[in-house]
Short mmCIF file of C-alpha atoms and ligand atoms in Angstrom, two decimals:
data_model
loop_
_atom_site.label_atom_id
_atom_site.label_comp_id
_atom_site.label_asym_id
_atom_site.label_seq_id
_atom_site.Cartn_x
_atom_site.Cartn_y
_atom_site.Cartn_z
CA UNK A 20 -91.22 67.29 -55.36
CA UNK A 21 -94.12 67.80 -56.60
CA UNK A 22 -95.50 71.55 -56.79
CA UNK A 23 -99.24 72.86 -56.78
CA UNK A 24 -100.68 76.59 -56.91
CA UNK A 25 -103.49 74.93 -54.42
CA UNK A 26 -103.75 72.28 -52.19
CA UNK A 27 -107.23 71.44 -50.31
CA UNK A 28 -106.99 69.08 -47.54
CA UNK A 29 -109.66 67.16 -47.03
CA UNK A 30 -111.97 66.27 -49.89
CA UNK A 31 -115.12 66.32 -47.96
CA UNK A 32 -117.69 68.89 -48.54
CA UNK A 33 -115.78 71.95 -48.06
CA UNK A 34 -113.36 70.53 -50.27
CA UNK A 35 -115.26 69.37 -53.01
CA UNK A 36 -118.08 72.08 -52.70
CA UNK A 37 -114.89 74.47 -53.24
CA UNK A 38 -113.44 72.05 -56.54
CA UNK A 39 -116.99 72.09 -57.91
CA UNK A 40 -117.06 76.07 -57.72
CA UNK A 41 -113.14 75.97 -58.94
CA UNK A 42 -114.69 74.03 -61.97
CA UNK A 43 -117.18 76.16 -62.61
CA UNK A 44 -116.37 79.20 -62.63
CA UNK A 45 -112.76 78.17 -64.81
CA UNK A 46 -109.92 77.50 -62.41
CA UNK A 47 -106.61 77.86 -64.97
CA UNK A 48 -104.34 76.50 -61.56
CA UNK A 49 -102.92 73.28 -61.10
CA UNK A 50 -104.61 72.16 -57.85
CA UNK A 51 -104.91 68.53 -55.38
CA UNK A 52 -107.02 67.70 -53.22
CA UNK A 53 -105.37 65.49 -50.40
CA UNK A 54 -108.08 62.90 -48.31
CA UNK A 55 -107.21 60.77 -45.85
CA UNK A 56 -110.17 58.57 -46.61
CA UNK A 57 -110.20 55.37 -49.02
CA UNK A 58 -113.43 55.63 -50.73
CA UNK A 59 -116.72 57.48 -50.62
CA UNK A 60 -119.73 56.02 -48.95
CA UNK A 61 -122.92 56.80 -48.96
CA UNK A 62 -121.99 58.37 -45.09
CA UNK A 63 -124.71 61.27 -44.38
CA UNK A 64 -127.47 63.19 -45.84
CA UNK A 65 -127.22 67.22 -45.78
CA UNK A 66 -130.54 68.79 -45.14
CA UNK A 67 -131.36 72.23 -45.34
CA UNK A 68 -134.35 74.85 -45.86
CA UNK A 69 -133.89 77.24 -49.80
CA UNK A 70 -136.17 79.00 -51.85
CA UNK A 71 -138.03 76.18 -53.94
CA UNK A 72 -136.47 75.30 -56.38
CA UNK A 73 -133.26 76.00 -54.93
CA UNK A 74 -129.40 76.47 -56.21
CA UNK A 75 -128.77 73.67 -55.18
CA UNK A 76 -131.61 71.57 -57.34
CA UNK A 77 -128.98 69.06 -58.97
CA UNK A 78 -128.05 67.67 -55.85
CA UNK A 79 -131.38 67.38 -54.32
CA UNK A 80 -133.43 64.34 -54.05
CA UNK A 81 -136.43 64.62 -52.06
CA UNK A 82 -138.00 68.11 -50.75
CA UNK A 83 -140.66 68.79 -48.23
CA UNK A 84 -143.26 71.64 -48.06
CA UNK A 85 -144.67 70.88 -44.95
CA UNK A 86 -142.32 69.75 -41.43
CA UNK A 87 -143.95 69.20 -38.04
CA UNK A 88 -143.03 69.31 -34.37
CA UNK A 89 -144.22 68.14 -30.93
CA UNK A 90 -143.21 67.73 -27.45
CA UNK A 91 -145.25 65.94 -24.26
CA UNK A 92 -147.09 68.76 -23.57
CA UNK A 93 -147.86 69.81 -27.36
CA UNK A 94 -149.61 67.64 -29.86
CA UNK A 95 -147.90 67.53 -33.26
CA UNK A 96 -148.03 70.83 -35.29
CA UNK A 97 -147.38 71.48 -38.54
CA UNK A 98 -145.78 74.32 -40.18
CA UNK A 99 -144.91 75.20 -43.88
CA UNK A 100 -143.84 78.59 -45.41
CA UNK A 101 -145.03 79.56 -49.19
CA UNK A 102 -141.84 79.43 -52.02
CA UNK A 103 -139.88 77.38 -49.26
CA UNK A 104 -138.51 73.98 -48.62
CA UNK A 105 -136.78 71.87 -46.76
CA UNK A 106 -134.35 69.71 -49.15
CA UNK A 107 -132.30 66.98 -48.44
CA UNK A 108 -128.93 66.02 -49.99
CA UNK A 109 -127.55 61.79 -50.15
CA UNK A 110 -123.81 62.06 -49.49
CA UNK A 111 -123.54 59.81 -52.64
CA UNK A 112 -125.06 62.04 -54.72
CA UNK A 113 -122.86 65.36 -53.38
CA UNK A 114 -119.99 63.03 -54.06
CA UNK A 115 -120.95 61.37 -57.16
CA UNK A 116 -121.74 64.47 -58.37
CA UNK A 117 -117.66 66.07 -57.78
CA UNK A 118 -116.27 63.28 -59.33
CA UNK A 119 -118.17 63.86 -62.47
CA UNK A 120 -116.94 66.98 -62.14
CA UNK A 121 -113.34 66.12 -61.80
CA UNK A 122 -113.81 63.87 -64.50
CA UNK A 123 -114.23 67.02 -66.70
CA UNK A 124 -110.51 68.67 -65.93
CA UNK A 125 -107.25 68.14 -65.55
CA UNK A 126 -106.59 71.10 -63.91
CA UNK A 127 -107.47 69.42 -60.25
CA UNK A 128 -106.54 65.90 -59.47
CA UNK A 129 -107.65 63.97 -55.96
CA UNK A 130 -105.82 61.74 -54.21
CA UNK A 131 -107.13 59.60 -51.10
CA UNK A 132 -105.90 57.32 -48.51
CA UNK A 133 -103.63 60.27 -48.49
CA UNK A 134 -103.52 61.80 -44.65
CA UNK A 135 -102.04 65.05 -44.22
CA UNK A 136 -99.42 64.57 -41.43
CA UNK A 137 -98.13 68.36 -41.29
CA UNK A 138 -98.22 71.58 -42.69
CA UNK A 139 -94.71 73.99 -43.11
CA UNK A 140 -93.37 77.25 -44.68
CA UNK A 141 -91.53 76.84 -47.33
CA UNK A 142 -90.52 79.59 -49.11
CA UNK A 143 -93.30 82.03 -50.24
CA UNK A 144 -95.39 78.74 -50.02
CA UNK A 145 -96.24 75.31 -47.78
CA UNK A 146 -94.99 71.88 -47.60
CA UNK A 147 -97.32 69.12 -47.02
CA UNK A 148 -96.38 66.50 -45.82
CA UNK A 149 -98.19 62.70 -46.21
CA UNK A 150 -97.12 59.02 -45.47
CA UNK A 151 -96.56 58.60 -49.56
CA UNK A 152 -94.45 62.20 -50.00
CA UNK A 153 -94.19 65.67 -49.73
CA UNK A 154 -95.84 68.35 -51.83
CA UNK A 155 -95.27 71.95 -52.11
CA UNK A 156 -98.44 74.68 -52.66
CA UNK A 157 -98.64 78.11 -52.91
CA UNK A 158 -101.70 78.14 -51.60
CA UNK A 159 -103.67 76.00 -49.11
CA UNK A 160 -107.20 74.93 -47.83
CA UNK A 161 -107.54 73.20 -45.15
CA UNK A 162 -111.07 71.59 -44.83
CA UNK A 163 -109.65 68.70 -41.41
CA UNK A 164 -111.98 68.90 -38.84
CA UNK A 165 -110.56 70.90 -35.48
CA UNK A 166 -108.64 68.46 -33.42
CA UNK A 167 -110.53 66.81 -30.48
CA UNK A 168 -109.00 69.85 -27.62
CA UNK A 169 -110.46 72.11 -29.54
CA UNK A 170 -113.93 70.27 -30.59
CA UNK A 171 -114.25 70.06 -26.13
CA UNK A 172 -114.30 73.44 -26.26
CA UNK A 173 -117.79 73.66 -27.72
CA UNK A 174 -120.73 75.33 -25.62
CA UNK A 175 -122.77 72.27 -26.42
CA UNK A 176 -122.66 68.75 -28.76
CA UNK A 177 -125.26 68.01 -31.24
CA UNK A 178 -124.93 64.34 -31.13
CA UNK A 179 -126.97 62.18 -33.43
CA UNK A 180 -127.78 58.47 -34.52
CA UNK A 181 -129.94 57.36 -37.82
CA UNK A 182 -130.81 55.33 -39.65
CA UNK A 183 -132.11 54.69 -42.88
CA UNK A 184 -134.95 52.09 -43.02
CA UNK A 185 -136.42 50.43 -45.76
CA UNK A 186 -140.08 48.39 -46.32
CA UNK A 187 -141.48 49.93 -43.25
CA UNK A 188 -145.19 49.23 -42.40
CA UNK A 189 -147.24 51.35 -41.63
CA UNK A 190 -146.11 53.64 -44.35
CA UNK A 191 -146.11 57.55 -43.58
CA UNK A 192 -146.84 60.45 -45.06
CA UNK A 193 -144.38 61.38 -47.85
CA UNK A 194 -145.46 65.44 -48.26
CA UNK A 195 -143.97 66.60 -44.86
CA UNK A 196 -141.00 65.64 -42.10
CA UNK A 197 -140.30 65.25 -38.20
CA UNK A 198 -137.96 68.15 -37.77
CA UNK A 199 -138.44 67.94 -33.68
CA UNK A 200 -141.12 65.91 -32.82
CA UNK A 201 -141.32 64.81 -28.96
CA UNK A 202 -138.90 67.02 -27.91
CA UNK A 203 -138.06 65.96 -24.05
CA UNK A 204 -135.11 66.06 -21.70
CA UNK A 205 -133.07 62.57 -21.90
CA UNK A 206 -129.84 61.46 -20.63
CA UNK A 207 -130.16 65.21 -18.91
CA UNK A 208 -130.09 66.49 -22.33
CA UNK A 209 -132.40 68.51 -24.89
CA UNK A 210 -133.50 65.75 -27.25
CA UNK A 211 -136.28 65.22 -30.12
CA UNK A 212 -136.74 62.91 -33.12
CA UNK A 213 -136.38 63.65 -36.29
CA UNK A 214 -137.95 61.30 -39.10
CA UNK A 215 -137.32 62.17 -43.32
CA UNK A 216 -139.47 59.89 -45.24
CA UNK A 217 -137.32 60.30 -47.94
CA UNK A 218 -139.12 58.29 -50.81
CA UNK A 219 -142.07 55.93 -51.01
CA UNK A 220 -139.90 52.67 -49.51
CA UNK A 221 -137.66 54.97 -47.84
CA UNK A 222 -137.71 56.74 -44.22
CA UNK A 223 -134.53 58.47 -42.14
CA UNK A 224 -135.04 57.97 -38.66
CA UNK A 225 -132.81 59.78 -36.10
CA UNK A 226 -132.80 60.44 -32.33
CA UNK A 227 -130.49 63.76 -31.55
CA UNK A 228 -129.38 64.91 -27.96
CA UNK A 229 -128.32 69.03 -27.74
CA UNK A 230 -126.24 68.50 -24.66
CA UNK A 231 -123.16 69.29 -21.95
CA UNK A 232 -121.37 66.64 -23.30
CA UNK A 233 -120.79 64.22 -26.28
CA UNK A 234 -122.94 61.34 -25.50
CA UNK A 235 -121.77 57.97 -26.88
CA UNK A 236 -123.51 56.36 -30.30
CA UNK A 237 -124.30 52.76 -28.88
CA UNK A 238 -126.48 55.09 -25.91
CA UNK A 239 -128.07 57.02 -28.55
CA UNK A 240 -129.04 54.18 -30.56
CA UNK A 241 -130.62 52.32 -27.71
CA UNK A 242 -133.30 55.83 -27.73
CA UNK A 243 -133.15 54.92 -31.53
CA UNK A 244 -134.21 51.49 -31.16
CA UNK A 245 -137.04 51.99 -28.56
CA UNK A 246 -138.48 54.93 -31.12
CA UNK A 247 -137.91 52.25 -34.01
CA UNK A 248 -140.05 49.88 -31.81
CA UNK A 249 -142.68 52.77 -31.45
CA UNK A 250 -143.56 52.84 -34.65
CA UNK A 251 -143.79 49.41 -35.59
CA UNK A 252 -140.72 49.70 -37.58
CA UNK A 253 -138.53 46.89 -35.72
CA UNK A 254 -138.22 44.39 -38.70
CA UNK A 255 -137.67 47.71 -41.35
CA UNK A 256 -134.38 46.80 -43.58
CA UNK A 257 -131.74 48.88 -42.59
CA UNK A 258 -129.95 50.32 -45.63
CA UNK A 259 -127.56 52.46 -43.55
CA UNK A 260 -126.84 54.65 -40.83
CA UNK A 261 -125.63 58.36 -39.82
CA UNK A 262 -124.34 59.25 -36.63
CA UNK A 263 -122.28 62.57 -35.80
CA UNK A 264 -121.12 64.81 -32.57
CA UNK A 265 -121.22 67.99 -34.10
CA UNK A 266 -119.66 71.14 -31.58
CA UNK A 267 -122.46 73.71 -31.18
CA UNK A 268 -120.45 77.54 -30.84
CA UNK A 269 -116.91 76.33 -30.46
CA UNK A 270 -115.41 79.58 -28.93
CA UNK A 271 -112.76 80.41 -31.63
CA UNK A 272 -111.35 79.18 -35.24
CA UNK A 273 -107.78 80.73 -35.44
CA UNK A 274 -105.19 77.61 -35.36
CA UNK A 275 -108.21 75.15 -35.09
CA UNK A 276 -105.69 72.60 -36.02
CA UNK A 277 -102.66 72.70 -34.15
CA UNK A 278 -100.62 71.02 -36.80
CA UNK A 279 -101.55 74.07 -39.05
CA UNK A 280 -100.56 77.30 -38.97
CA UNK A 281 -102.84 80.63 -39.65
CA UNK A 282 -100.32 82.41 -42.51
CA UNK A 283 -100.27 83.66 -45.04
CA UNK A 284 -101.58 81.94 -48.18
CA UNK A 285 -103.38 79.25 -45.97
CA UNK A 286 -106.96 79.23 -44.38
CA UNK A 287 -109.12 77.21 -42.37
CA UNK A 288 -112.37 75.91 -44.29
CA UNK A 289 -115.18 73.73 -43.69
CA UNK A 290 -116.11 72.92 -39.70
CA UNK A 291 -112.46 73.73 -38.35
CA UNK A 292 -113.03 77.32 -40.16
CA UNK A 293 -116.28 77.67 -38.30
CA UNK A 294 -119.05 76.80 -40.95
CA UNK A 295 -121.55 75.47 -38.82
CA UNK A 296 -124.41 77.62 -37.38
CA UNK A 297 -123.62 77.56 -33.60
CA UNK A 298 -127.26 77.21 -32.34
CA UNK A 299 -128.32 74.88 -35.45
CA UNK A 300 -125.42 73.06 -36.52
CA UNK A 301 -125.97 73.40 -39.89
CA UNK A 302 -123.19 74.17 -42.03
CA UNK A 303 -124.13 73.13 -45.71
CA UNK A 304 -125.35 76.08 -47.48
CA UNK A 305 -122.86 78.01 -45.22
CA UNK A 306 -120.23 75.97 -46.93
CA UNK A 307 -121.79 76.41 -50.28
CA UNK A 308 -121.78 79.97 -50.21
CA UNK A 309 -118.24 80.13 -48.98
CA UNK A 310 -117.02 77.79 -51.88
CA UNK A 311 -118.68 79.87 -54.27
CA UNK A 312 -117.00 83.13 -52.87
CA UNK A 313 -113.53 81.32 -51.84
CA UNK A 314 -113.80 79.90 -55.54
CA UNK A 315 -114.41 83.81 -57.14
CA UNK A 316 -111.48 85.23 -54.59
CA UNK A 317 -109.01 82.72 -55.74
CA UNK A 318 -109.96 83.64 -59.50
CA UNK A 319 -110.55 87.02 -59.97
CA UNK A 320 -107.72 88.16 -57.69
CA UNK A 321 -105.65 84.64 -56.42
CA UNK A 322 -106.31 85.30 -53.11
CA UNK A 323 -107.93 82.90 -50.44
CA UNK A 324 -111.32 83.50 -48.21
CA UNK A 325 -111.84 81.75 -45.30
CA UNK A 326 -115.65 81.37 -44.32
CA UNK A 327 -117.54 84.47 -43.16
CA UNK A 328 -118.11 84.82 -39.75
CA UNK A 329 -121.97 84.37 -38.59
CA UNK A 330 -123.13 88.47 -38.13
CA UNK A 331 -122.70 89.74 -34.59
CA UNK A 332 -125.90 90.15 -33.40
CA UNK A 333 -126.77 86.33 -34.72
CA UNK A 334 -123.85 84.90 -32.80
CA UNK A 335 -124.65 86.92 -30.03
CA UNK A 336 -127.88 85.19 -29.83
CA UNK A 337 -126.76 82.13 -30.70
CA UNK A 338 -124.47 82.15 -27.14
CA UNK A 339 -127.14 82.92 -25.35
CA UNK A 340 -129.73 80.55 -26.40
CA UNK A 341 -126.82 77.52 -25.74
CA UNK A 342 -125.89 78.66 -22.36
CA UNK A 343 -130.01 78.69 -21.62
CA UNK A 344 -130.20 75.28 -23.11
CA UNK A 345 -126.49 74.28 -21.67
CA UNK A 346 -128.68 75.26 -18.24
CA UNK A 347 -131.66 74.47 -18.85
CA UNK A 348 -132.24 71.64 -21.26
CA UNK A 349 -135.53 71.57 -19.91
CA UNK A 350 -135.98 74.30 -21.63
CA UNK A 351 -135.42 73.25 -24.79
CA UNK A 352 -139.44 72.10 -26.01
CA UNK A 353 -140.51 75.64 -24.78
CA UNK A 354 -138.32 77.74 -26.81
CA UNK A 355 -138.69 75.18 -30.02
CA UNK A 356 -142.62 75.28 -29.75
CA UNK A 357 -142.76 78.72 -29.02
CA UNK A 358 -140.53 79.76 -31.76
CA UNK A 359 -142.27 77.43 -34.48
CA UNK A 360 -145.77 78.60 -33.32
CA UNK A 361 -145.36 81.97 -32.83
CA UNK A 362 -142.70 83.32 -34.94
CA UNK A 363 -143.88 83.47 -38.46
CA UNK A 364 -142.23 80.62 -40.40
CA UNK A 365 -140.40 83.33 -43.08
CA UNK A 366 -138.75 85.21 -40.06
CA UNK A 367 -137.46 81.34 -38.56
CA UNK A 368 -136.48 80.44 -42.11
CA UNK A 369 -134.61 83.88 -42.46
CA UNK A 370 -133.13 83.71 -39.09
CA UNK A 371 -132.17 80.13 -39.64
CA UNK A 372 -130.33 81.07 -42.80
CA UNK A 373 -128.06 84.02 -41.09
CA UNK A 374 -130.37 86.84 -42.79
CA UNK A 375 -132.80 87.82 -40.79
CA UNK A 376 -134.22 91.76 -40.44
CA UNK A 377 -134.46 93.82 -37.65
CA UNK A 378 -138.19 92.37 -37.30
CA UNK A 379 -137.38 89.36 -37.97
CA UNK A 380 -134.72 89.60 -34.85
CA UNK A 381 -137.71 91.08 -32.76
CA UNK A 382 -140.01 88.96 -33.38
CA UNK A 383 -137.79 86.21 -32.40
CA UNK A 384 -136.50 87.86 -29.29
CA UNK A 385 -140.60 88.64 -27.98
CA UNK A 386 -141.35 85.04 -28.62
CA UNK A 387 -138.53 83.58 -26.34
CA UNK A 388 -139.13 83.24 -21.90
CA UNK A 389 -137.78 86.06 -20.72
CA UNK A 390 -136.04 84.98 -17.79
CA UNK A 391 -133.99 82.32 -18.79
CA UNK A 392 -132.39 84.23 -21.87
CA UNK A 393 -131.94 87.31 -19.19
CA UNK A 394 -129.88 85.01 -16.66
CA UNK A 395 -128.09 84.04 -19.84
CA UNK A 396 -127.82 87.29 -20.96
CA UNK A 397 -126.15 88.69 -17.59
CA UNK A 398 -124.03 85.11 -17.68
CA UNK A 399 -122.54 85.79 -20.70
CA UNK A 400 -121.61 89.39 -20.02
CA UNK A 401 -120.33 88.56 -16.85
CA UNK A 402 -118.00 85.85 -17.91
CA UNK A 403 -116.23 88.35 -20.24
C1 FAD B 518 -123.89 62.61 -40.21
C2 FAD B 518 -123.92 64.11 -40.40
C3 FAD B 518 -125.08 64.71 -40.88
C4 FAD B 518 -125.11 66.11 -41.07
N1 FAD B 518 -126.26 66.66 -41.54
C5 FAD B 518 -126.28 67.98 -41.82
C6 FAD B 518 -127.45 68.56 -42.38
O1 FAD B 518 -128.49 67.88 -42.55
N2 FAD B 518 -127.44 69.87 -42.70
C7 FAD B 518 -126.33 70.65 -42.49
O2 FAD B 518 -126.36 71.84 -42.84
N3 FAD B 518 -125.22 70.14 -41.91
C8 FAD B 518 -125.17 68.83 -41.57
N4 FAD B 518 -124.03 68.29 -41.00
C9 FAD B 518 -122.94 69.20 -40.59
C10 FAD B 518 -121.94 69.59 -41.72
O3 FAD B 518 -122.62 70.18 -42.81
C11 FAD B 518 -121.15 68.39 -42.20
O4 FAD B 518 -120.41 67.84 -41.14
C12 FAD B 518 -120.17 68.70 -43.35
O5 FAD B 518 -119.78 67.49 -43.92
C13 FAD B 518 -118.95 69.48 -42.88
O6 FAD B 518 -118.08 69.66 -43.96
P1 FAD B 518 -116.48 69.63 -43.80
O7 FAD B 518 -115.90 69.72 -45.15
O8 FAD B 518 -116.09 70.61 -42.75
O9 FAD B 518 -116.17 68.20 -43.15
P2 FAD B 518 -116.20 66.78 -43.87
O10 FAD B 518 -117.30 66.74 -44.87
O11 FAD B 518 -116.21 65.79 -42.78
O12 FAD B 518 -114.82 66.73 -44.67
C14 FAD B 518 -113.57 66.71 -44.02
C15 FAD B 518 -112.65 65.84 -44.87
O13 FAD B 518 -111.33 65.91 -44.34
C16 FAD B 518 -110.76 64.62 -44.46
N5 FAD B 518 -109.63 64.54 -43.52
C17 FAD B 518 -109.67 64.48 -42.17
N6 FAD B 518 -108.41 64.45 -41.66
C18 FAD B 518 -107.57 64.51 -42.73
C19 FAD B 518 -106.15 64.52 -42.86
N7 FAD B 518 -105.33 64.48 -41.80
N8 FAD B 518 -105.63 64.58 -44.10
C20 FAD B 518 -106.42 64.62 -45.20
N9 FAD B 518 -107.78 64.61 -45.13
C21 FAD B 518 -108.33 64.56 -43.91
C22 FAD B 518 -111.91 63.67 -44.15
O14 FAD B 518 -111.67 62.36 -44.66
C23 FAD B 518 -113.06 64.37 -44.86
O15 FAD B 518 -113.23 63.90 -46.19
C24 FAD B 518 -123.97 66.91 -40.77
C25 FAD B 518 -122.83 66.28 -40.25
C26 FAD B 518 -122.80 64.91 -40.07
C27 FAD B 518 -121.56 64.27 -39.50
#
């Protein structure tokens, strides 16, 4: 059988943001990465606000100073923040990018159309087990994403449809984006659209629901279709599409997976080890600061990290703003427009990327109704 010092299941980006570090910083193990997928596509884009230019610069292709937001009672406004940007990420160029990388070593080998069926002790270590054969690790990753009992347990779904147009006419602006731009209440839902116009022929055009429930793809796309239709973008060349139900504050990660079991030499990565922001959903700098700290861990001492845990007083807030939404979807264009308008754009940026001060916290906090977070406050403390 064959024998590994690491194993990373799933070679997604957990998994490969976590091989890249391994690369890096001079991983001297004998490590696989098991995928249960055939092939990489070109299957989402990872956005996300950094300094400008960011860490992250060789992955990048397109960035955007300026992003706006509206709802039906607010006209579009736009917002930027000095030394800041919002960058965006093609899927084919995060994975393009690994494989390079792998191409550089033979210390770390990947192997897809290779599902991980179960996970056992053996020994001091694990046995893997796939369709093809067994394999024994010392250590283990496991990027899968929580199985669907747990992913129902999420305080709300972020559930999206895009897609990426070409040749559109009229053309738009390149120099800034749609983060939430006629924010409403649909399908009894928070929902907005967001639109990346992410080169000159290009343009990303997404409907997203925050909601109860996970709403199905072919209902979101019909919102997609009318907004298409809106524009004038009906006969745009579709290139390809994105579409995702991401859980929004899932209450727990221990034993995500029930086919894998919290030990000893074995950890939970990725979305089923609770990288995504609860109230966001964002998860990719999250992930890339875990990788680069899992990666140093497993180095410098051989021991694994699992992903930090969002700071108290963050995920406090976070619960409280999706039970107002989960309640109040109505809601949702208030709290947007009054946090984008009246919270300086440096204290949203900060408290968007888990590291916001004290004033940044109260300036947040002053800007929100007061009534609806209070109900959700005394909800919340209740229910414990
Ligand atoms: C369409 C889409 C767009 C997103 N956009 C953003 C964004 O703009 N910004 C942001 O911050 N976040 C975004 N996210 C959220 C999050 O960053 C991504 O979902 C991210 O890919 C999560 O990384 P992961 O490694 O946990 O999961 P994945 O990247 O999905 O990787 C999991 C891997 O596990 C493999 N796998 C599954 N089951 C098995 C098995 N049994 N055996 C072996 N392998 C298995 C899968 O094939 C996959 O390769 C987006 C999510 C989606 C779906």
């Amino acid at each position: 059988m064959q024998q590994f010092d690491l194993i990373i299941i799933g070679g997604g980006c957990a998994g490969l943001s976590l091989t890249n570090q391994l690369i890096d910083q001079g991983f001297q193990g004998q490590a696989l990465i098991l995928d249960s997928r055939s092939r990489y596509e070109d299957d989402r884009s990872w956005c996300f606000w950094d300094k400008q230019p960011s860490t992250y610069q060789h992955l990048i292709s397109q960035s955007w100073q300026n992003w706006r937001f509206s709802s039906a009672a607010k006209p579009i406004q736009t917002q930027a923040c000095k030394g800041y940007a919002y960058h965006y990420v093609r899927a084919a160029d995060f994975y393009g990018y690994a494989m390079t990388q792998l191409d550089t070593t033979n210390q770390i080998s990947l192997k897809l159309s290779t599902p991980v069926l179960s996970i056992s002790p053996d020994g001091d270590g694990w046995r893997i087990t796939t369709p093809q054969q067994d394999y024994l690790a010392s250590q283990v990753v496991d990027t899968r994403p929580p199985c669907k009992e747990t992913l129902m347990q999420a305080s709300l779904f972020q559930c999206f449809v895009g897609l990426e147009v070409a040749d559109i006419d009229p053309l738009i602006a390149q120099d800034s984006l749609d983060l939430m731009t006629e924010m409403r209440v649909a399908e009894q839902a928070f929902c907005f659209n967001y639109i990346l116009p992410i080169s000159a022929e290009r343009t990303l055009v997404e409907v997203t629901f925050f909601s109860n429930k996970p709403i199905k793809s072919a209902v979101i796309a019909k919102y997609l279709d009318t907004l298409l239709a809106q524009k004038g973008w009906q006969q745009a060349n579709i290139i390809r599409q994105e579409m995702g139900v991401l859980p929004m504050g899932l209450p727990q990660f221990k034993d995500a997976n029930p086919m894998s079991p919290s030990a000893k030499n074995y950890v939970n990565a990725g979305i089923g080890g609770g990288a995504l922001r609860a109230s966001s959903g964002y998860g990719f700098l999250r992930i890339q600061r875990w990788a680069k700290q899992a990666a140093d861990a497993m180095i410098q001492r051989n021991s694994l990290v699992g992903q930090p845990a969002t700071p108290p007083v963050l995920a406090f807030m976070d619960r409280i703003f999706l039970q107002v939404i989960k309640q109040n979807p109505e809601l949702g264009p208030i709290i947007f427009e009054r946090l984008l308008a009246r919270v300086a754009p440096i204290r949203f940026l900060r408290f968007m990327d888990d590291r916001p001060s004290i004033i940044d916290l109260v300036s947040i906090i002053i800007s929100l109704p007061k009534t609806p977070f209070l109900k959700g406050l005394i909800c919340l403390v209740l229910r414990r």
